[in-house]
Structure formats: C-alpha cells, structure tokens
Short mmCIF file of C-alpha atoms in Angstrom, two decimals:
data_model
loop_
_atom_site.label_atom_id
_atom_site.label_comp_id
_atom_site.label_asym_id
_atom_site.label_seq_id
_atom_site.Cartn_x
_atom_site.Cartn_y
_atom_site.Cartn_z
CA MET A 1 -20.04 24.57 -1.77
CA GLU A 2 -19.49 20.90 -1.00
CA ALA A 3 -16.30 19.11 0.00
CA ARG A 4 -15.83 16.09 -2.17
CA HIS A 5 -13.46 13.16 -1.71
CA GLU A 6 -11.06 12.63 -4.61
CA ASP A 7 -11.47 8.84 -4.69
CA GLY A 8 -15.22 8.25 -4.72
CA GLY A 9 -16.76 11.67 -5.12
CA GLN A 10 -18.61 11.30 -1.81
CA GLU A 11 -18.82 13.97 0.81
CA LEU A 12 -16.08 14.07 3.43
CA GLY A 13 -17.16 13.20 6.93
CA ASP A 14 -16.00 14.55 10.22
CA LEU A 15 -12.55 13.77 11.53
CA GLU A 16 -13.84 11.35 14.11
CA PRO A 17 -11.49 8.83 15.71
CA GLY A 18 -11.06 5.67 13.66
CA THR A 19 -12.06 7.25 10.32
CA ARG A 20 -9.93 7.04 7.21
CA GLN A 21 -9.61 10.82 6.98
CA ARG A 22 -8.31 11.01 10.56
CA ASP A 23 -5.65 8.32 9.79
CA ARG A 24 -4.61 10.17 6.63
CA LEU A 25 -4.41 13.45 8.54
CA ARG A 26 -2.26 11.90 11.24
CA ALA A 27 0.07 10.41 8.60
CA ARG A 28 0.29 13.73 6.79
CA VAL A 29 1.12 15.68 9.95
CA ALA A 30 3.81 13.13 10.81
CA ASP A 31 5.22 13.45 7.29
CA ILE A 32 5.33 17.24 7.53
CA ALA A 33 6.92 17.16 11.01
CA SER A 34 9.65 14.68 9.98
CA THR A 35 10.41 16.69 6.85
CA ALA A 36 10.67 19.89 8.87
CA LEU A 37 12.95 18.20 11.40
CA CYS A 38 15.28 16.97 8.66
CA VAL A 39 15.40 20.41 7.05
CA VAL A 40 16.20 22.17 10.36
CA LEU A 41 18.90 19.60 11.20
CA ALA A 42 20.39 19.90 7.69
CA LEU A 43 20.56 23.68 8.03
CA TRP A 44 22.16 23.32 11.44
CA ALA A 45 24.71 20.83 10.12
CA VAL A 46 25.64 23.08 7.15
CA TRP A 47 25.86 26.14 9.40
CA SER A 48 28.09 24.36 11.89
CA VAL A 49 30.34 22.90 9.21
CA VAL A 50 30.78 26.37 7.72
CA GLY A 51 31.47 27.69 11.23
CA VAL A 52 34.20 25.04 11.74
CA ALA A 53 35.73 25.94 8.40
CA ARG A 54 35.81 29.62 9.37
CA GLY A 55 37.08 28.80 12.85
CA THR A 56 34.15 30.39 14.71
CA THR A 57 32.45 27.19 15.91
CA GLY A 58 33.77 24.16 17.72
CA TRP A 59 33.85 20.82 15.86
CA ALA A 60 31.62 19.19 18.53
CA TYR A 61 28.62 21.22 17.38
CA SER A 62 29.21 20.01 13.81
CA ALA A 63 29.54 16.39 14.91
CA VAL A 64 26.37 16.52 16.97
CA ALA A 65 24.41 18.15 14.12
CA CYS A 66 25.59 15.53 11.65
CA VAL A 67 24.78 12.62 13.99
CA LEU A 68 21.31 13.99 14.69
CA LEU A 69 20.70 14.55 11.00
CA ALA A 70 21.76 11.00 10.20
CA ALA A 71 19.49 9.59 12.90
CA ALA A 72 16.52 11.65 11.69
CA LEU A 73 17.03 10.63 8.08
CA TYR A 74 17.38 6.97 9.08
CA ALA A 75 14.16 7.11 11.12
CA ARG A 76 12.31 8.77 8.28
CA THR A 77 13.56 6.30 5.73
CA ALA A 78 12.74 3.33 7.94
CA GLY A 79 9.25 4.71 8.59
CA VAL A 80 8.57 5.15 4.90
CA ARG A 81 9.78 1.59 4.15
CA ARG A 82 7.58 0.11 6.86
CA GLY A 83 4.66 2.13 5.67
CA ASP A 84 4.18 4.08 8.90
CA VAL A 85 4.28 7.41 7.14
CA ARG A 86 1.75 7.42 4.30
CA SER A 87 1.10 10.82 2.78
CA GLY A 88 -1.92 9.79 0.74
CA ARG A 89 -0.23 10.77 -2.53
#
C-alpha cells in the first residue's frame, strides 16, 4: 500500500525540516489548535453568561471570557488574512 500525494500522484516523503509536507503539517496543527481554543473560549463565555443570568457566577468571569474570545477570534482572523494559517484545503 503506497501513500500518494493528491497533487502530483508522487509518493510522500518523510517529514524532514524544510519540506512542503512539514510546512503543511505545521499549518494544519496551528489551525486545529486555534479552532480548539476558540471553541473552548466560546463555551466558557456562554457558560459564564448563563451563570450571570442565573445569579450563580460573577460578571467578571463573563467579561474575561468574552474579552479572551474576542482576542482569540481576532488573532485567528488576522492570521488567516495574512496567510499564516494555511490548511491546505
């Protein structure tokens, strides 16, 4: 069973430093990590807003969660616009 590259049909090489596959892997891992961070922060923000509405959580937790979520979304958007995060799709 051979591993074939989608673009040229040639066999994939090792993930040595400086290879195209290594760069694509690094970009993909960064994309997954930033997506996971945004999801966790979004869940925290929703959970804290619901807690404020119920009166079980202080408003400071909600404010911190929303600020961190906004910062993470801005960083992800700016990275995508600059082309830092390329998922290879």
